[in-house]
RNA sequence: GCCUCGGUAGCUCAGUUGGAUAGAGCAACUGCCUUCUAAGCAGUAGGUCAUGGGUUCGAAUCCCGUCCGGGGUACCA
């Protein structure tokens, strides 16, 4: 067993050295926040930079002189520092090559470099994502949600948490009844089997059908002189749907059966899409099973005077003490509202698992909702209520603007994935790639590339921001894209295969002294990976991972272009470059895995 | 109205707790395959960081105002 080596980061060592230096030189102990240790900018000489300005006031000397004095001190105290240079107010330190090479060796050696393992104090985090309605198929908006949810789960795991992925399916309510009613009314012989239409799409079609008929009815009534509001509430199909919902809540057998059947179609369809997207769940909750629990919780709250009742017998929470408004929890007729089921779901989760932290991956239009939910759960006594984390992400917009289901301007998830695969297939044929692979292997690679492109495109942008998806342009395979990263990986794997063919074995005895600029850059970037994973976890941001991997493989491609690997005659250097390549491939893969993106061996 | 998030190159996006000359990709133009995969590499061009003030050695970043845009503010979900 290898003893556990506690490797101190060079930044940390330097930071305390600076503190020491300033204390000893100027008799003043600076605050840690004043000591800025950062990576030297690419266009400057040096590896680590210390900003001198904050100490000028203490030293009462020029920035240059202060920098020199601190630099000299560090040079004497920190072994890894080779030399330094002061440019303006910046102290640039050169770190010994040995240090970077040691870093490479450990990242090459450690199978889980940068990925934390579970420990004694592992926290259990539950991540809720996806959360679809069962009245229509998944679209691009859901894709962003699913990819973010899956990725953030992986990132939290990589930061040492135990993660339970969960999904709350909205399987009840008036919108589901609309699809059911349309099916009954305008073609009750349709099934996914006899129409050949995927179940969720069939139900979605019914939903659209309903809206078209309904709209026609409303228009007709308005033409007859009714006000719009009245017409909307009195259109025959709306009345029928309300009756259907009433029957559902009264457990009417026929209604429940139809509901089961149609939801079954939808689930089967969803499962296919989830599988294609490569996302999954450890536990799925259904709103039909949680909303009554929520209602009970609200009534308990009423009992315990946490909530109050108005004269019309509706139940409310007074959140004015928290700087929020009053919030309705049960309607005057006793039925539950949206937030009621969230309380119920929370309660069930609370009973089912020992959760330390709850993360909800839900769009930013629900910021207010989750602010309220946090307060309500806290009032009701759930320990993680107050600090639940709403992973609030921005919308996906199209060049034409917002996606609207009712206007048919949504990008369907299944269609999009198929289209991406077909683009990957054509692109491959055009480039004359993968001809040596079997049909099956080739298809699998097209799938990886297509999904890599889609996932990376979506995950590379800051989740908090709205993003634009242009179907015509977004399916790019060059530049800052998933396929670019996959391609670099395939290239490295190809080199490694050839090395193996030539019986060249990789060894961790790196016996070189000199490093080229590109080689050193790569070593420096590699060393950042663990920090990047932590950063991504702390900020709930797959984008941080994505941008890092891009940076890494971009640098690798420059290195690859400028240096021979297998043709290098010096065996030690050749070995170094092979280890370097293998490590880049490994880190890129493990980073992409955190994004849910697979890496092909060849492409 | 109030709350909230945003505005960086023609387009899509990065930009660390405030640090050096604001960076990538796409699109445009120009080079590089007899050599480990050209889905690559190199170069040219492209900016009043919405705007006006303030804080300071230093602001795309922090504070205040203004303009523009998204979202929220339901007995919808």
PDB file of C-alpha atoms in Angstrom, chain A residues 340-589:
ATOM      1  CA  UNK A 340     -48.798  21.638  -2.174  1.00  0.00           C
ATOM      2  CA  UNK A 341     -47.465  18.659  -4.067  1.00  0.00           C
ATOM      3  CA  UNK A 342     -43.900  19.900  -3.678  1.00  0.00           C
ATOM      4  CA  UNK A 343     -44.428  19.812   0.065  1.00  0.00           C
ATOM      5  CA  UNK A 344     -45.815  16.298  -0.207  1.00  0.00           C
ATOM      6  CA  UNK A 345     -42.951  15.137  -2.388  1.00  0.00           C
ATOM      7  CA  UNK A 346     -40.486  16.634   0.064  1.00  0.00           C
ATOM      8  CA  UNK A 347     -42.137  14.794   2.933  1.00  0.00           C
ATOM      9  CA  UNK A 348     -41.990  11.469   1.125  1.00  0.00           C
ATOM     10  CA  UNK A 349     -38.361  11.984   0.245  1.00  0.00           C
ATOM     11  CA  UNK A 350     -37.650  12.950   3.788  1.00  0.00           C
ATOM     12  CA  UNK A 351     -39.155   9.666   4.948  1.00  0.00           C
ATOM     13  CA  UNK A 352     -37.504   7.551   2.267  1.00  0.00           C
ATOM     14  CA  UNK A 353     -33.949   8.821   2.520  1.00  0.00           C
ATOM     15  CA  UNK A 354     -31.595  10.457   4.918  1.00  0.00           C
ATOM     16  CA  UNK A 355     -30.979  13.602   2.918  1.00  0.00           C
ATOM     17  CA  UNK A 356     -28.435  16.230   3.895  1.00  0.00           C
ATOM     18  CA  UNK A 357     -29.040  18.485   0.960  1.00  0.00           C
ATOM     19  CA  UNK A 358     -31.727  18.782  -1.643  1.00  0.00           C
ATOM     20  CA  UNK A 359     -31.017  20.204  -5.083  1.00  0.00           C
ATOM     21  CA  UNK A 360     -33.850  21.118  -7.436  1.00  0.00           C
ATOM     22  CA  UNK A 361     -32.906  21.513 -11.084  1.00  0.00           C
ATOM     23  CA  UNK A 362     -35.700  23.749 -12.284  1.00  0.00           C
ATOM     24  CA  UNK A 363     -35.850  26.717 -14.647  1.00  0.00           C
ATOM     25  CA  UNK A 364     -35.357  30.241 -13.397  1.00  0.00           C
ATOM     26  CA  UNK A 365     -38.966  31.170 -13.972  1.00  0.00           C
ATOM     27  CA  UNK A 366     -39.600  29.365 -10.708  1.00  0.00           C
ATOM     28  CA  UNK A 367     -37.154  31.290  -8.550  1.00  0.00           C
ATOM     29  CA  UNK A 368     -39.918  32.770  -6.446  1.00  0.00           C
ATOM     30  CA  UNK A 369     -41.597  29.410  -6.067  1.00  0.00           C
ATOM     31  CA  UNK A 370     -38.495  27.848  -4.555  1.00  0.00           C
ATOM     32  CA  UNK A 371     -37.846  30.779  -2.318  1.00  0.00           C
ATOM     33  CA  UNK A 372     -41.259  30.170  -0.853  1.00  0.00           C
ATOM     34  CA  UNK A 373     -40.862  26.402  -0.783  1.00  0.00           C
ATOM     35  CA  UNK A 374     -37.673  26.741   1.243  1.00  0.00           C
ATOM     36  CA  UNK A 375     -39.455  28.833   3.874  1.00  0.00           C
ATOM     37  CA  UNK A 376     -42.469  26.538   3.975  1.00  0.00           C
ATOM     38  CA  UNK A 377     -40.393  23.381   4.378  1.00  0.00           C
ATOM     39  CA  UNK A 378     -38.415  25.062   7.100  1.00  0.00           C
ATOM     40  CA  UNK A 379     -41.578  26.063   8.924  1.00  0.00           C
ATOM     41  CA  UNK A 380     -42.827  22.496   8.643  1.00  0.00           C
ATOM     42  CA  UNK A 381     -39.619  21.219  10.207  1.00  0.00           C
ATOM     43  CA  UNK A 382     -37.621  19.656   7.389  1.00  0.00           C
ATOM     44  CA  UNK A 383     -33.987  20.001   8.277  1.00  0.00           C
ATOM     45  CA  UNK A 384     -32.769  20.702   4.760  1.00  0.00           C
ATOM     46  CA  UNK A 385     -35.683  22.947   3.921  1.00  0.00           C
ATOM     47  CA  UNK A 386     -34.149  26.298   4.582  1.00  0.00           C
ATOM     48  CA  UNK A 387     -31.009  25.642   2.598  1.00  0.00           C
ATOM     49  CA  UNK A 388     -32.403  23.615  -0.250  1.00  0.00           C
ATOM     50  CA  UNK A 389     -30.634  24.593  -3.409  1.00  0.00           C
ATOM     51  CA  UNK A 390     -32.623  25.676  -6.385  1.00  0.00           C
ATOM     52  CA  UNK A 391     -30.314  25.023  -9.335  1.00  0.00           C
ATOM     53  CA  UNK A 392     -31.913  27.722 -11.385  1.00  0.00           C
ATOM     54  CA  UNK A 393     -31.034  27.621 -15.047  1.00  0.00           C
ATOM     55  CA  UNK A 394     -31.907  29.860 -17.961  1.00  0.00           C
ATOM     56  CA  UNK A 395     -34.186  29.206 -20.867  1.00  0.00           C
ATOM     57  CA  UNK A 396     -33.267  27.852 -24.245  1.00  0.00           C
ATOM     58  CA  UNK A 397     -34.396  30.230 -26.926  1.00  0.00           C
ATOM     59  CA  UNK A 398     -34.682  29.718 -30.643  1.00  0.00           C
ATOM     60  CA  UNK A 399     -33.812  32.309 -33.282  1.00  0.00           C
ATOM     61  CA  UNK A 400     -37.561  32.787 -33.591  1.00  0.00           C
ATOM     62  CA  UNK A 401     -37.822  33.475 -29.866  1.00  0.00           C
ATOM     63  CA  UNK A 402     -39.268  31.447 -27.044  1.00  0.00           C
ATOM     64  CA  UNK A 403     -40.440  27.912 -27.555  1.00  0.00           C
ATOM     65  CA  UNK A 404     -44.162  27.514 -27.133  1.00  0.00           C
ATOM     66  CA  UNK A 405     -45.752  24.081 -27.062  1.00  0.00           C
ATOM     67  CA  UNK A 406     -49.118  25.383 -28.064  1.00  0.00           C
ATOM     68  CA  UNK A 407     -47.783  27.141 -31.106  1.00  0.00           C
ATOM     69  CA  UNK A 408     -45.775  24.158 -32.184  1.00  0.00           C
ATOM     70  CA  UNK A 409     -42.489  26.070 -32.090  1.00  0.00           C
ATOM     71  CA  UNK A 410     -40.746  23.532 -29.893  1.00  0.00           C
ATOM     72  CA  UNK A 411     -37.721  21.533 -30.926  1.00  0.00           C
ATOM     73  CA  UNK A 412     -38.645  17.952 -30.171  1.00  0.00           C
ATOM     74  CA  UNK A 413     -36.011  15.999 -28.237  1.00  0.00           C
ATOM     75  CA  UNK A 414     -36.293  12.772 -30.224  1.00  0.00           C
ATOM     76  CA  UNK A 415     -36.225  14.564 -33.575  1.00  0.00           C
ATOM     77  CA  UNK A 416     -33.232  16.612 -32.585  1.00  0.00           C
ATOM     78  CA  UNK A 417     -31.220  13.591 -31.482  1.00  0.00           C
ATOM     79  CA  UNK A 418     -32.025  11.722 -34.684  1.00  0.00           C
ATOM     80  CA  UNK A 419     -31.073  14.695 -36.766  1.00  0.00           C
ATOM     81  CA  UNK A 420     -27.764  15.098 -34.974  1.00  0.00           C
ATOM     82  CA  UNK A 421     -26.953  11.441 -35.543  1.00  0.00           C
ATOM     83  CA  UNK A 422     -27.681  11.751 -39.193  1.00  0.00           C
ATOM     84  CA  UNK A 423     -25.478  14.821 -39.486  1.00  0.00           C
ATOM     85  CA  UNK A 424     -22.680  12.923 -37.755  1.00  0.00           C
ATOM     86  CA  UNK A 425     -23.135  10.042 -40.159  1.00  0.00           C
ATOM     87  CA  UNK A 426     -22.972  12.280 -43.234  1.00  0.00           C
ATOM     88  CA  UNK A 427     -20.045  14.236 -41.911  1.00  0.00           C
ATOM     89  CA  UNK A 428     -18.142  11.032 -41.288  1.00  0.00           C
ATOM     90  CA  UNK A 429     -18.841   9.756 -44.776  1.00  0.00           C
ATOM     91  CA  UNK A 430     -17.757  13.063 -46.253  1.00  0.00           C
ATOM     92  CA  UNK A 431     -14.467  12.975 -44.381  1.00  0.00           C
ATOM     93  CA  UNK A 432     -13.942   9.362 -45.246  1.00  0.00           C
ATOM     94  CA  UNK A 433     -13.709   8.327 -41.607  1.00  0.00           C
ATOM     95  CA  UNK A 434     -14.581   5.125 -39.842  1.00  0.00           C
ATOM     96  CA  UNK A 435     -14.601   3.088 -43.005  1.00  0.00           C
ATOM     97  CA  UNK A 436     -12.656   0.356 -41.310  1.00  0.00           C
ATOM     98  CA  UNK A 437     -15.258  -0.095 -38.616  1.00  0.00           C
ATOM     99  CA  UNK A 438     -18.164  -2.493 -38.696  1.00  0.00           C
ATOM    100  CA  UNK A 439     -21.556  -0.992 -39.355  1.00  0.00           C
ATOM    101  CA  UNK A 440     -22.515  -1.467 -35.756  1.00  0.00           C
ATOM    102  CA  UNK A 441     -19.368   0.139 -34.371  1.00  0.00           C
ATOM    103  CA  UNK A 442     -19.685   3.002 -36.785  1.00  0.00           C
ATOM    104  CA  UNK A 443     -23.300   3.636 -35.805  1.00  0.00           C
ATOM    105  CA  UNK A 444     -22.339   3.634 -32.178  1.00  0.00           C
ATOM    106  CA  UNK A 445     -19.648   6.191 -32.901  1.00  0.00           C
ATOM    107  CA  UNK A 446     -22.061   8.421 -34.819  1.00  0.00           C
ATOM    108  CA  UNK A 447     -24.313   8.297 -31.803  1.00  0.00           C
ATOM    109  CA  UNK A 448     -21.472   9.258 -29.463  1.00  0.00           C
ATOM    110  CA  UNK A 449     -20.427  12.140 -31.688  1.00  0.00           C
ATOM    111  CA  UNK A 450     -23.960  13.425 -32.175  1.00  0.00           C
ATOM    112  CA  UNK A 451     -24.733  13.358 -28.479  1.00  0.00           C
ATOM    113  CA  UNK A 452     -21.306  14.721 -27.681  1.00  0.00           C
ATOM    114  CA  UNK A 453     -22.011  17.690 -29.916  1.00  0.00           C
ATOM    115  CA  UNK A 454     -25.445  18.309 -28.444  1.00  0.00           C
ATOM    116  CA  UNK A 455     -24.480  17.835 -24.814  1.00  0.00           C
ATOM    117  CA  UNK A 456     -21.322  19.882 -25.010  1.00  0.00           C
ATOM    118  CA  UNK A 457     -23.106  22.675 -26.845  1.00  0.00           C
ATOM    119  CA  UNK A 458     -25.638  22.942 -24.069  1.00  0.00           C
ATOM    120  CA  UNK A 459     -23.382  22.333 -21.090  1.00  0.00           C
ATOM    121  CA  UNK A 460     -20.571  24.663 -22.076  1.00  0.00           C
ATOM    122  CA  UNK A 461     -22.644  27.728 -21.388  1.00  0.00           C
ATOM    123  CA  UNK A 462     -23.158  29.084 -17.904  1.00  0.00           C
ATOM    124  CA  UNK A 463     -26.310  27.320 -16.682  1.00  0.00           C
ATOM    125  CA  UNK A 464     -27.695  30.466 -15.125  1.00  0.00           C
ATOM    126  CA  UNK A 465     -27.861  32.279 -18.417  1.00  0.00           C
ATOM    127  CA  UNK A 466     -30.421  32.010 -21.140  1.00  0.00           C
ATOM    128  CA  UNK A 467     -28.969  30.482 -24.235  1.00  0.00           C
ATOM    129  CA  UNK A 468     -29.740  30.522 -27.897  1.00  0.00           C
ATOM    130  CA  UNK A 469     -30.070  27.370 -29.902  1.00  0.00           C
ATOM    131  CA  UNK A 470     -29.956  27.809 -33.626  1.00  0.00           C
ATOM    132  CA  UNK A 471     -30.736  24.391 -35.116  1.00  0.00           C
ATOM    133  CA  UNK A 472     -29.032  25.331 -38.357  1.00  0.00           C
ATOM    134  CA  UNK A 473     -25.783  26.460 -36.742  1.00  0.00           C
ATOM    135  CA  UNK A 474     -25.636  24.734 -33.413  1.00  0.00           C
ATOM    136  CA  UNK A 475     -24.855  21.377 -34.904  1.00  0.00           C
ATOM    137  CA  UNK A 476     -21.259  22.293 -35.409  1.00  0.00           C
ATOM    138  CA  UNK A 477     -18.459  19.749 -35.180  1.00  0.00           C
ATOM    139  CA  UNK A 478     -15.458  22.068 -35.398  1.00  0.00           C
ATOM    140  CA  UNK A 479     -13.930  24.503 -32.952  1.00  0.00           C
ATOM    141  CA  UNK A 480     -15.159  24.663 -29.393  1.00  0.00           C
ATOM    142  CA  UNK A 481     -17.385  21.612 -29.650  1.00  0.00           C
ATOM    143  CA  UNK A 482     -17.806  18.137 -28.248  1.00  0.00           C
ATOM    144  CA  UNK A 483     -16.565  16.399 -31.408  1.00  0.00           C
ATOM    145  CA  UNK A 484     -13.379  18.498 -31.341  1.00  0.00           C
ATOM    146  CA  UNK A 485     -12.636  17.130 -27.885  1.00  0.00           C
ATOM    147  CA  UNK A 486     -13.626  13.616 -28.893  1.00  0.00           C
ATOM    148  CA  UNK A 487     -11.423  13.866 -31.937  1.00  0.00           C
ATOM    149  CA  UNK A 488      -8.412  14.827 -29.871  1.00  0.00           C
ATOM    150  CA  UNK A 489      -9.085  11.856 -27.655  1.00  0.00           C
ATOM    151  CA  UNK A 490      -9.336   9.526 -30.642  1.00  0.00           C
ATOM    152  CA  UNK A 491      -6.061  10.883 -31.960  1.00  0.00           C
ATOM    153  CA  UNK A 492      -4.288  10.197 -28.694  1.00  0.00           C
ATOM    154  CA  UNK A 493      -5.751   6.711 -28.532  1.00  0.00           C
ATOM    155  CA  UNK A 494      -4.491   6.088 -32.009  1.00  0.00           C
ATOM    156  CA  UNK A 495      -0.986   7.106 -31.034  1.00  0.00           C
ATOM    157  CA  UNK A 496      -1.140   4.915 -27.939  1.00  0.00           C
ATOM    158  CA  UNK A 497      -2.341   1.972 -30.015  1.00  0.00           C
ATOM    159  CA  UNK A 498       0.575   2.427 -32.360  1.00  0.00           C
ATOM    160  CA  UNK A 499       2.960   2.647 -29.437  1.00  0.00           C
ATOM    161  CA  UNK A 500       1.600  -0.651 -28.145  1.00  0.00           C
ATOM    162  CA  UNK A 501       1.988  -2.200 -31.574  1.00  0.00           C
ATOM    163  CA  UNK A 502       5.628  -1.178 -31.533  1.00  0.00           C
ATOM    164  CA  UNK A 503       5.995  -2.758 -28.097  1.00  0.00           C
ATOM    165  CA  UNK A 504       6.731   0.597 -26.530  1.00  0.00           C
ATOM    166  CA  UNK A 505       5.896   0.516 -22.856  1.00  0.00           C
ATOM    167  CA  UNK A 506       5.033   3.579 -20.878  1.00  0.00           C
ATOM    168  CA  UNK A 507       6.991   4.125 -17.740  1.00  0.00           C
ATOM    169  CA  UNK A 508       6.547   6.660 -14.980  1.00  0.00           C
ATOM    170  CA  UNK A 509      10.264   7.197 -14.713  1.00  0.00           C
ATOM    171  CA  UNK A 510      10.261  10.506 -16.479  1.00  0.00           C
ATOM    172  CA  UNK A 511      13.860  11.244 -17.126  1.00  0.00           C
ATOM    173  CA  UNK A 512      14.016  14.594 -18.840  1.00  0.00           C
ATOM    174  CA  UNK A 513      15.108  18.010 -17.719  1.00  0.00           C
ATOM    175  CA  UNK A 514      14.049  20.368 -20.453  1.00  0.00           C
ATOM    176  CA  UNK A 515      10.476  21.136 -21.396  1.00  0.00           C
ATOM    177  CA  UNK A 516       9.218  22.920 -24.477  1.00  0.00           C
ATOM    178  CA  UNK A 517       6.759  25.762 -23.995  1.00  0.00           C
ATOM    179  CA  UNK A 518       3.857  23.647 -25.158  1.00  0.00           C
ATOM    180  CA  UNK A 519       4.861  20.724 -22.996  1.00  0.00           C
ATOM    181  CA  UNK A 520       5.079  22.879 -19.943  1.00  0.00           C
ATOM    182  CA  UNK A 521       1.760  24.572 -20.688  1.00  0.00           C
ATOM    183  CA  UNK A 522       0.131  21.175 -20.848  1.00  0.00           C
ATOM    184  CA  UNK A 523       1.638  20.081 -17.561  1.00  0.00           C
ATOM    185  CA  UNK A 524       0.413  23.238 -15.918  1.00  0.00           C
ATOM    186  CA  UNK A 525      -3.075  22.797 -17.285  1.00  0.00           C
ATOM    187  CA  UNK A 526      -3.209  19.166 -16.208  1.00  0.00           C
ATOM    188  CA  UNK A 527      -2.336  20.144 -12.677  1.00  0.00           C
ATOM    189  CA  UNK A 528      -5.418  22.359 -12.504  1.00  0.00           C
ATOM    190  CA  UNK A 529      -7.961  19.602 -13.006  1.00  0.00           C
ATOM    191  CA  UNK A 530      -8.672  18.732  -9.341  1.00  0.00           C
ATOM    192  CA  UNK A 531      -9.231  22.379  -8.585  1.00  0.00           C
ATOM    193  CA  UNK A 532     -11.544  22.712 -11.569  1.00  0.00           C
ATOM    194  CA  UNK A 533     -13.680  19.799 -10.379  1.00  0.00           C
ATOM    195  CA  UNK A 534     -14.014  21.413  -6.971  1.00  0.00           C
ATOM    196  CA  UNK A 535     -14.823  24.721  -8.518  1.00  0.00           C
ATOM    197  CA  UNK A 536     -17.503  23.159 -10.705  1.00  0.00           C
ATOM    198  CA  UNK A 537     -19.002  21.496  -7.646  1.00  0.00           C
ATOM    199  CA  UNK A 538     -18.967  24.612  -5.516  1.00  0.00           C
ATOM    200  CA  UNK A 539     -20.536  26.641  -8.298  1.00  0.00           C
ATOM    201  CA  UNK A 540     -22.860  23.960  -9.638  1.00  0.00           C
ATOM    202  CA  UNK A 541     -21.455  24.532 -13.064  1.00  0.00           C
ATOM    203  CA  UNK A 542     -20.765  21.902 -15.710  1.00  0.00           C
ATOM    204  CA  UNK A 543     -19.636  24.822 -17.884  1.00  0.00           C
ATOM    205  CA  UNK A 544     -16.483  25.192 -15.804  1.00  0.00           C
ATOM    206  CA  UNK A 545     -15.575  21.586 -16.610  1.00  0.00           C
ATOM    207  CA  UNK A 546     -16.446  22.002 -20.277  1.00  0.00           C
ATOM    208  CA  UNK A 547     -14.338  25.113 -20.753  1.00  0.00           C
ATOM    209  CA  UNK A 548     -11.418  23.543 -18.962  1.00  0.00           C
ATOM    210  CA  UNK A 549     -11.423  20.437 -21.148  1.00  0.00           C
ATOM    211  CA  UNK A 550     -11.576  22.586 -24.229  1.00  0.00           C
ATOM    212  CA  UNK A 551      -8.561  24.535 -23.056  1.00  0.00           C
ATOM    213  CA  UNK A 552      -6.703  21.315 -22.310  1.00  0.00           C
ATOM    214  CA  UNK A 553      -7.293  19.607 -25.645  1.00  0.00           C
ATOM    215  CA  UNK A 554      -6.710  22.809 -27.556  1.00  0.00           C
ATOM    216  CA  UNK A 555      -3.277  23.003 -25.993  1.00  0.00           C
ATOM    217  CA  UNK A 556      -2.750  19.354 -26.704  1.00  0.00           C
ATOM    218  CA  UNK A 557      -3.506  19.816 -30.365  1.00  0.00           C
ATOM    219  CA  UNK A 558      -0.892  22.541 -30.552  1.00  0.00           C
ATOM    220  CA  UNK A 559       1.600  20.262 -28.872  1.00  0.00           C
ATOM    221  CA  UNK A 560       0.639  17.432 -31.183  1.00  0.00           C
ATOM    222  CA  UNK A 561       1.128  19.615 -34.210  1.00  0.00           C
ATOM    223  CA  UNK A 562       4.545  20.845 -33.133  1.00  0.00           C
ATOM    224  CA  UNK A 563       6.068  17.698 -31.683  1.00  0.00           C
ATOM    225  CA  UNK A 564       6.650  14.179 -32.833  1.00  0.00           C
ATOM    226  CA  UNK A 565       5.743  11.533 -30.344  1.00  0.00           C
ATOM    227  CA  UNK A 566       6.460   8.113 -31.769  1.00  0.00           C
ATOM    228  CA  UNK A 567       9.124   9.454 -34.095  1.00  0.00           C
ATOM    229  CA  UNK A 568      11.003  11.116 -31.270  1.00  0.00           C
ATOM    230  CA  UNK A 569      14.390   9.440 -31.122  1.00  0.00           C
ATOM    231  CA  UNK A 570      15.252  10.146 -27.537  1.00  0.00           C
ATOM    232  CA  UNK A 571      13.494   7.274 -25.759  1.00  0.00           C
ATOM    233  CA  UNK A 572      13.107   9.179 -22.489  1.00  0.00           C
ATOM    234  CA  UNK A 573      11.480  12.102 -24.227  1.00  0.00           C
ATOM    235  CA  UNK A 574       9.301   9.831 -26.313  1.00  0.00           C
ATOM    236  CA  UNK A 575       8.170   8.131 -23.135  1.00  0.00           C
ATOM    237  CA  UNK A 576       7.448  11.491 -21.528  1.00  0.00           C
ATOM    238  CA  UNK A 577       5.322  12.562 -24.472  1.00  0.00           C
ATOM    239  CA  UNK A 578       3.415   9.307 -24.428  1.00  0.00           C
ATOM    240  CA  UNK A 579       2.700   9.627 -20.718  1.00  0.00           C
ATOM    241  CA  UNK A 580       1.703  13.214 -21.285  1.00  0.00           C
ATOM    242  CA  UNK A 581      -0.654  12.203 -24.093  1.00  0.00           C
ATOM    243  CA  UNK A 582      -2.163   9.365 -22.114  1.00  0.00           C
ATOM    244  CA  UNK A 583      -2.762  11.691 -19.191  1.00  0.00           C
ATOM    245  CA  UNK A 584      -4.454  14.294 -21.348  1.00  0.00           C
ATOM    246  CA  UNK A 585      -6.721  11.583 -22.750  1.00  0.00           C
ATOM    247  CA  UNK A 586      -7.505  10.359 -19.277  1.00  0.00           C
ATOM    248  CA  UNK A 587      -8.347  13.752 -17.874  1.00  0.00           C
ATOM    249  CA  UNK A 588     -10.371  14.744 -20.909  1.00  0.00           C
ATOM    250  CA  UNK A 589     -12.322  11.511 -20.589  1.00  0.00           C
TER     251      UNK A 589
END
